[in-house]
Amino acid sequence: MNATSVRIVTLKIDDRELSAREDRTILEVARENQLDIPTLCHLDGLSSSGACRLCLVEITGIRRLLPACVTTVGEGMEVYTNTPRIQHYRKLILELLFSERNHVCSVCVSNGQCELQELARKLGVDHVHYPYLMPELPVDASNPRFVVDHNRCILCGRCTRACDEIEGAHTWDMRGRGIETRVITDFSDPWGASSTCTGCGKCVHVCPTGALSEKGRSVAEMVKHKHFMPYLTLMRKEQS
Amino acid sequence: MTPEELHDLCTQEQEAAEQYPHHLYVCSSDPKSILAKDLRQEIKKRDKEKTICVHEVGFMGLGAEEPIVRVEPQQVYYQRVGAEDIDALFDSLDSGKSIERLACETLPELLKHQRLVVLDKNDRINPNRIEDYIACGGYQALMRALTEQSPAQVLEEITQSGLRGRGGAGFPTGLKWNLVAKAQGEKKYVVCNADEGDPGAFMDRMILECNPHRVLEGMLLAGYAVGASQGYIYIRAEYPLAIKRLRLAIKQAQRLGLLGHRIGEVGFDFNIELRLGAGAFVCGEETALLGSIAGRRGTPRPRPPYPAERGLWNAPTLINNVETFANIAPIMKHGSAWFANIGTEKSKGTKVFALAGRVTYTGLVEVPMGVPLRDIIFKLGGGIPNHCEFKAVQTGGPSGGCIPAEHLDISVDYDSLAQVGSIMGSGGMIIMDETSCMVDVAKFFMAFCCEESCGKCIPCRVGTSQMYHILQRITNGQGTLYDLELLEELCDVMQNTSLCGLGQTAPNPLLSTLRFFRHEYLAHILDKQCPAKVCKIHKVMEAVS
Amino acid sequence: MSAKTDVMEASEQKADPRWRSVEKTMRQHGYHANGLIETLHAVQEAYGCLDEEALRRIAAELRVALSHVYGVATFYNYFTMAPPGRHTCVVCMGTACYIKGAGEIMERISKEFNVAPEETSDDGNLSLLSARCIGCCGQAPALVVDGEIWGGLSADEVIERLRRVLNDA
Ligand SMILES: Cc1cc2nc3c(=O)[nH]c(=O)nc-3n(C[C@H](O)[C@H](O)[C@H](O)COP(=O)(O)O)c2cc1C
Ligand code: SF4
Ligand code: FES
Ligand code: FES
């Protein structure tokens, strides 16, 4: 896109007057201005899918709540990122997520390092008032270096996008649909048997929870590094 | 083909038909019916090939009494005609006296209350013959548009008509076309949504099976108006006959130069391809549908950007429903004023409804927008059989609601239905009597949405599952009043935070039953009883107490 | 697996007439990933189900990831990976049919012929499937038995007719 063709718009986020290029998302503009919007499926450097709905914001004049991670800014837009209405829904969405699978932090390798746990703390989710669905899902430890524990997976799709968009292997995808959706490697083969996995470990580091982890970590030991993602994306772009 | 050639073909066909003093129109939706074949054999045997002509048509209007034969020019209908009736039929043609024991009185009566725009002429068109459609004036609207009207004029005509989308949401069609026409893009696409996923609706199937060319002509006009040269029809794989007839129709149109290169011998190119769905309700949602056409999992993506700006392969894309497209040629032919005269102020034209469930006459009916709901069910549907009592009618499928008897007098249009917590939807109407339990019906729809949720966004994926489990508890007799609170809260989260229309509207059937039939929920919860005796409530609780 | 058997298997597959129709579909779509779902339809039609070997082959030919093919194949209900039985019976579970007792019909068939819904009986004689509206709501409750539509039958009548069909072959 030609740089000169991009307009600059002015907008308000949480009553602050801001200006930004019109092709930026509300999330990008908010974060550049130190306004925090919670996110889970979004990760800088990867494409956004608008799946988790935690970044929903209110925009004056639009009845529907829109996800900040994929909604671009517009001239004269008035955005509210933290109204009681939004806080209420964000909490309920997180509660739903906790009720879906098994997220017992005390036995998790990511305890203390988990984005889901951190969000729950920030948003004040201290109990879940929906019944736990708790399916018993497998743990696949067939890969010599990594483990996938489906019980902790929140289907954010970061691993699939990192593997496809950054590593270019597209080892990960999702199978099934609805509540039966699972992340898979290759032909739903055991990870260790994957013929396409390069073993780069990006998926593990972008995973927000303890679903993907390095082997041999015990409770609370799995520290993840995701800040390389935007850097890699940038380097890819420069090269092509 | 030029407009003159089309006109010639039309007169030629009409003149050929006039050669025959007698016409027999045979309708049977059973593909195995050999009645028409038998009739032809008999004609040969009696050496009447010059005087009697047999036509096989897709739909006459009364599925229950098929096969139906209409005798022209007398306009007499016979029902349940079998091989054993053939002799009598020919004798009556000779004598001029009609056969009383076969007479079908219901059909003319039902047709009296209808207004056919979309289904018009389906009772005289053989879906396998493009010539039949042309003889009825088919493709003339297209030819006239191509040679005498600018795309802007077509847009104006559709806008003026007030047509709203028939796929569910009722978005103004003219507005959508204008958006696509204005969108920047070298290549644009026209997509016909024939996914018809609402379980209990079959209007689109019948339109495609009975007169596929009307839909093709609508798509062609759309392509001309918005500047597209490629069209796709996304159709459910579960409709093999419709697929077969569409394939044939496309071939025939190509052969006559009504599809392909330089249509009408002006500079307009347009092609249509089929894409088969594979059993996913969510693929009726437009962004999921586009993903599916591109060979991917049918998960919706957030809008904006709308497909009108960025659709198939990021090009501006127009998506309309089958019935919407079927309305286009009639509008262009008779003018927007004619169309705007039918229906109510905000809902113009007619709507095809598929009646099913506990009504006497199941099948398709087409009525002007605004007729009372009561008339559709009791006049056109013939009321509830077996002296049972009407309880509710479900409209709009998994995104709609259940309307109780006290609202039977509402007018059927987009806004009135919304007021009673339902939607027009695609036009399925399931009529229920006292043998249906409304909690069970709500559970049925929730199970449906749970199974059809794509799984991408949290509120829909987990919300539908949670609600289904709660409803299951209630229908098992293990529900509590707190469960009702939970249900209402879940409905609210899903409506407000789900990514696509599926999750946003999945609560509707539940909410409408909670609103109108709360007493049934309470009976399950407090009295541990299913008033309709549908749910198998375990009496364990009683034994304990 | 040695290279030699690889080649042998590939040529065996080439000779397979079922594969030929799959290849034709891929060709029609210019061996483009866009044609994946159409190709899966072709596989199911030719093989009776989504044959694993054929799917792996398609992934290679269309240059799409294996996980992508598997993801698409399992997203859509119409596709099945299990080979069907000699006879198939699809019970419509759409709204109109449900209201008219499709649930009971499903239950009865399942019990009578000892086959779980969505599965094939142990003797491979009957696959019992469900569908979400087959567009014959006017004839509810509707079933499709070996491609033929049965409408408006009571559970007893269905059982009886189905028994005849199953005993025939
Ligand atoms: C979950 C879901 C399912 C849908 N299914 C259908 C469908 O089966 N057929 C259809 O025409 N529209 C369906 N729609 C509506 C389409 O997304 C779209 O609005 C419509 O095809 C536009 O055409 P129209 O403007 O002519 O109505 C569905 C929408 C949602 C959210
Ligand atoms: S609302 Fe349901 S169907 Fe729509 S994106 Fe979310 S999970 Fe998928
Ligand atoms: S972060 Fe925006 S939807 Fe998940
Ligand atoms: S609901 Fe069974 S055919 Fe439509």
mmCIF file of C-alpha atoms in Angstrom, chain A residues 177, chain B residues 195 234-238 276-283 292 451-452, chain C residues 37 41 74-79 132:
data_model
loop_
_atom_site.group_PDB
_atom_site.id
_atom_site.type_symbol
_atom_site.label_atom_id
_atom_site.label_comp_id
_atom_site.label_asym_id
_atom_site.label_seq_id
_atom_site.Cartn_x
_atom_site.Cartn_y
_atom_site.Cartn_z
ATOM 1 C CA ARG A 177 -15.926 -28.242 15.488
ATOM 2 C CA ASP B 195 -27.075 -23.621 1.924
ATOM 3 C CA TYR B 234 -23.099 -22.590 -2.744
ATOM 4 C CA ILE B 235 -25.531 -25.446 -2.380
ATOM 5 C CA ARG B 236 -25.993 -28.153 0.221
ATOM 6 C CA ALA B 237 -24.735 -31.544 -0.845
ATOM 7 C CA GLU B 238 -27.898 -32.935 0.754
ATOM 8 C CA LEU B 276 -21.145 -28.023 -2.708
ATOM 9 C CA GLY B 277 -21.582 -27.564 1.001
ATOM 10 C CA ALA B 278 -20.795 -30.483 3.220
ATOM 11 C CA GLY B 279 -23.141 -30.385 6.161
ATOM 12 C CA ALA B 280 -22.348 -27.362 8.292
ATOM 13 C CA PHE B 281 -25.157 -25.003 9.236
ATOM 14 C CA VAL B 282 -22.730 -22.216 10.053
ATOM 15 C CA CYS B 283 -21.667 -22.138 6.396
ATOM 16 C CA SER B 292 -15.901 -22.801 2.550
ATOM 17 C CA GLU B 451 -23.533 -29.311 17.343
ATOM 18 C CA GLU B 452 -23.337 -26.680 14.635
ATOM 19 C CA ILE C 37 -13.803 -29.528 -0.518
ATOM 20 C CA HIS C 41 -16.625 -34.891 -2.202
ATOM 21 C CA THR C 74 -13.582 -33.288 10.188
ATOM 22 C CA PHE C 75 -15.286 -29.904 10.225
ATOM 23 C CA TYR C 76 -18.032 -30.946 7.848
ATOM 24 C CA ASN C 77 -20.640 -33.467 8.914
ATOM 25 C CA TYR C 78 -21.283 -34.769 5.449
ATOM 26 C CA PHE C 79 -17.831 -36.317 5.327
ATOM 27 C CA ARG C 132 -30.270 -32.195 9.833
#
